[in-house]
Coordinates of C-alpha atoms in Angstrom, one line a residue:
X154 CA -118.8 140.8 131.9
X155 CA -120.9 139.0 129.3
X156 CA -118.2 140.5 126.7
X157 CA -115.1 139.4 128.9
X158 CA -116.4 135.8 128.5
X159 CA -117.3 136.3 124.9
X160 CA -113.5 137.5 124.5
X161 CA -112.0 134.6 126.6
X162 CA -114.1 131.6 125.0
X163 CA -112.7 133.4 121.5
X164 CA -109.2 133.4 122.7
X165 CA -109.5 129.9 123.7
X166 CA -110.9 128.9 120.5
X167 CA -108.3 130.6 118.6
X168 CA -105.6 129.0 120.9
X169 CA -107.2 125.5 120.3
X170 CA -107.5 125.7 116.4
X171 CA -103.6 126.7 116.5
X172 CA -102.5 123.8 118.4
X173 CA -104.5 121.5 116.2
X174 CA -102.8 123.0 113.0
X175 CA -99.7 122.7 114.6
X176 CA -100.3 119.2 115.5
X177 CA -101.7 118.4 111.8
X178 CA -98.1 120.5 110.7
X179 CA -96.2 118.1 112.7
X180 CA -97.4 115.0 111.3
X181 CA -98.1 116.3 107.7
X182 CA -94.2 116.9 108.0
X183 CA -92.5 114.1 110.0
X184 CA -95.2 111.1 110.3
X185 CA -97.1 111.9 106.8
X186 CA -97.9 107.8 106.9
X187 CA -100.0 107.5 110.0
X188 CA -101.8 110.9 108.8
X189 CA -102.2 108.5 105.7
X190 CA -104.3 106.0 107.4
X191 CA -106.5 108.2 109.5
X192 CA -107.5 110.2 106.1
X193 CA -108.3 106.8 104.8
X194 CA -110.2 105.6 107.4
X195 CA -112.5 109.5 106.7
X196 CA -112.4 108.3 103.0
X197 CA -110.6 110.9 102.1
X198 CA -108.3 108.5 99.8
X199 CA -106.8 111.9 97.7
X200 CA -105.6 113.2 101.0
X201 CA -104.1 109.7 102.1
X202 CA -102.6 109.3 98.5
X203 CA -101.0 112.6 98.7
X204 CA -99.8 112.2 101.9
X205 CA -98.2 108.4 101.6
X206 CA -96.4 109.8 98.4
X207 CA -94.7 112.0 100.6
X208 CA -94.3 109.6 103.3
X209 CA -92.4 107.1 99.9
X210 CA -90.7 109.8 98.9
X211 CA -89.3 110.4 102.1
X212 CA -88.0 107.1 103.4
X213 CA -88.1 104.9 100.1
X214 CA -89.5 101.9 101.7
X215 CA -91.1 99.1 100.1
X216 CA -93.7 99.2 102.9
X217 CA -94.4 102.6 101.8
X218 CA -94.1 101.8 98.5
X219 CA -96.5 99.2 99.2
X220 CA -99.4 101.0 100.6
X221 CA -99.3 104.3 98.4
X222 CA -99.8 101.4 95.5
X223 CA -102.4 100.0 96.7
X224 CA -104.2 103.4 97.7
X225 CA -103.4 104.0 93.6
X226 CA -105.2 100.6 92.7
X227 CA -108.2 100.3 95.4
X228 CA -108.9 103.5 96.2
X229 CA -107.9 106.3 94.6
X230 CA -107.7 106.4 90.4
X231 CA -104.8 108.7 89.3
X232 CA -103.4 107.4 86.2
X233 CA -100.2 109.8 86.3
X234 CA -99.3 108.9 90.2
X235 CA -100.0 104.9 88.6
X236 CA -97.8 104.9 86.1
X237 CA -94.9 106.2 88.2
X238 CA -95.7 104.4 91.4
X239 CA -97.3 101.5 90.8
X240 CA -95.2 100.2 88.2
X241 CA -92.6 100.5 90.8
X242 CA -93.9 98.4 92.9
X243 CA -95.0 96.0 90.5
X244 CA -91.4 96.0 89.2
X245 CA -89.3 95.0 92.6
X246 CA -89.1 91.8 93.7
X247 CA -90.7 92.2 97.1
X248 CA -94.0 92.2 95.3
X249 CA -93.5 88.8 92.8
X250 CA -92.4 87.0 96.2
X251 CA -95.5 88.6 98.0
X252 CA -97.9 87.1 95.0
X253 CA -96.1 84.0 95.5
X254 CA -96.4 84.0 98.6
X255 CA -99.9 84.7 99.3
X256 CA -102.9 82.6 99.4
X257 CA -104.6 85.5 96.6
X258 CA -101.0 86.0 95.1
X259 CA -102.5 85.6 91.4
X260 CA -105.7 87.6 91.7
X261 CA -103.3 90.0 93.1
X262 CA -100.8 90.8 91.1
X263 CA -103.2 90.7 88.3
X264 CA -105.1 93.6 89.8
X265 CA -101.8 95.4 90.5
X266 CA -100.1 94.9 87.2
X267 CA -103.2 95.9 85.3
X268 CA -103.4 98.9 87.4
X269 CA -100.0 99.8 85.9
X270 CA -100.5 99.0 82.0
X271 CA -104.1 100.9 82.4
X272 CA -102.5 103.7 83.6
X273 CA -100.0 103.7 81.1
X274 CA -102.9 103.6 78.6
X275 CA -105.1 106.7 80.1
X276 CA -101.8 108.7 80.2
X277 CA -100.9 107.9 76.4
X278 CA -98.7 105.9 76.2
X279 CA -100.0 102.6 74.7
X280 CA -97.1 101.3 73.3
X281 CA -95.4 101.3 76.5
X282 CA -98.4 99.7 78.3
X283 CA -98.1 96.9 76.0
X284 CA -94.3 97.1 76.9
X285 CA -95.4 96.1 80.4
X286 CA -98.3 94.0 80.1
X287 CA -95.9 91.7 77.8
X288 CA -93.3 91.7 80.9
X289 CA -96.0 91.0 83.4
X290 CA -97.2 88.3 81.5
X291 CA -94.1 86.6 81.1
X292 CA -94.4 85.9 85.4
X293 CA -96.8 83.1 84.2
X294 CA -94.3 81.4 82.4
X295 CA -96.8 79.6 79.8
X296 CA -100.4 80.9 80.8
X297 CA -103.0 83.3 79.8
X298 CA -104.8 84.2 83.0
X299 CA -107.8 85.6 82.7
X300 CA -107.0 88.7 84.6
X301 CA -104.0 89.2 82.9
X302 CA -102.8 92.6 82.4
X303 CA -102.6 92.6 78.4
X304 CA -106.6 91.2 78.7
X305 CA -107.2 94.5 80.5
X306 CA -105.3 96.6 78.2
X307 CA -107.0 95.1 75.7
X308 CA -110.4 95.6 76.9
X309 CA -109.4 99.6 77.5
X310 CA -108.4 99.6 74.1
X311 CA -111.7 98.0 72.8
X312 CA -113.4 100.9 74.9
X313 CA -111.8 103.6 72.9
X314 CA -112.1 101.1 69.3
X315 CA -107.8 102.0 69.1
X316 CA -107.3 100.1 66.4
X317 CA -103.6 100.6 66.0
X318 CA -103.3 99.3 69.7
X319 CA -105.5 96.8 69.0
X320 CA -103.7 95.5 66.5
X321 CA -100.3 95.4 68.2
X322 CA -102.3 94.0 71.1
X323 CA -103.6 90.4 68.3
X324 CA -100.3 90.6 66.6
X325 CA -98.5 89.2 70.5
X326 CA -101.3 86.7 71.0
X327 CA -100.2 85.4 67.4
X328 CA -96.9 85.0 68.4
X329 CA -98.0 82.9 71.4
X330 CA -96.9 78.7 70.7
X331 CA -100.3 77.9 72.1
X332 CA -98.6 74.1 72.7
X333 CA -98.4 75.1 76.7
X334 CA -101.7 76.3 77.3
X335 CA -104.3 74.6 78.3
X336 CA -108.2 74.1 76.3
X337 CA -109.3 77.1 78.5
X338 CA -106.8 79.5 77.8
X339 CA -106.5 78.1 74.0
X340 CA -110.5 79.0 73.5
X341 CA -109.8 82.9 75.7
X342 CA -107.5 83.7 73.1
X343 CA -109.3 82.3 70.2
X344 CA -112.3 84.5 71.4
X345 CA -110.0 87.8 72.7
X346 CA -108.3 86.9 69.0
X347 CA -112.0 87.5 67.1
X348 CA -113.1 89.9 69.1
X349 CA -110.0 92.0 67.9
X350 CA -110.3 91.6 64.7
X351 CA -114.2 92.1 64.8
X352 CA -113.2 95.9 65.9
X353 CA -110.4 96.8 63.7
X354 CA -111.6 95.2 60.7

């Protein structure tokens, strides 16, 4: 008798743990985005990356778009997956009118768009991070926010002492006509300005 039990509880054990990988099958495969958020809310954010890059790849929405980007800046560091999907996002226009938009817009974008030249970066492939931070900059018009995305390239490249980016890096703030800036911005690129030469000599 005791076996019997032992055999039934078993089977329905068993017949559980398939209907739950079934159920995890179904959603991994046709709802990979709400599967997203409940792996997120676990902290697992490799799994919820992973599965809102299928969830992008599979309906190409900007809301998609959208939150596998921010899992990629917030979350979950993987340069590779940045480069590709980040920059996408930070290259429609849905996100410049969302930053203009929002109350944080600036702070925003800056952490988004530094996300994307850093990645760039770690991947190697500084000269087209500085490709981008010089594009992202230009959303300021005449500006030189302290977040800015060539600041943060800049400081990765002071991490490493890559002189030759470095270099490239002071060689754009020289070109700047500092005419439009203001006293702050004038004395951050003074100092960003010294501090680059102080490394590469």
């Amino acid at each position: 008798m005791g076996k019997f039990v032992l055999k039934v509880a078993l089977s329905t054990v068993a017949a559980i743990f398939a209907v739950l990988l079934l159920v995890y099958g179904f959603f991994a495969l046709f709802l990979p985005a709400p599967l997203a958020s409940f792996y997120e809310n676990l902290g697992n954010y490799s799994g919820a990356v992973r599965l809102m890059k299928r969830a992008y790849d599979k309906s190409e929405s900007e809301e998609d778009l959208k939150r596998l980007a921010e899992l990629l800046c917030f979350k979950e560091e993987n340069a590779e997956l940045s480069a590709e999907y980040v920059t996408k996002y930070c290259d429609g226009e849905s996100f410049k009118k969302y930053c203009k938009e929002e109350k944080d817009g600036q702070a925003y974008y800056d952490l988004m768009t530094a996300s994307s030249v850093k990645s760039f970066y770690i991947v190697g492939k500084p000269d087209d991070a500085l490709k981008k931070a010089s594009e992202y900059l230009a959303y300021y018009s005449s500006s030189y926010p302290s977040g800015s995305s060539l600041r943060a390239l800049m400081f990765a490249a002071a991490d490493k002492k890559d002189k030759q980016t470095l270099a490239k890096i002071l060689e754009k703030l020289n070109s700047f006509d500092l005419s439009s800036f203001t006293e702050t911005e004038k004395a951050t690129i003074e100092d960003d300005k010294q501090n680059i030469q102080i490394i590469i000599g």
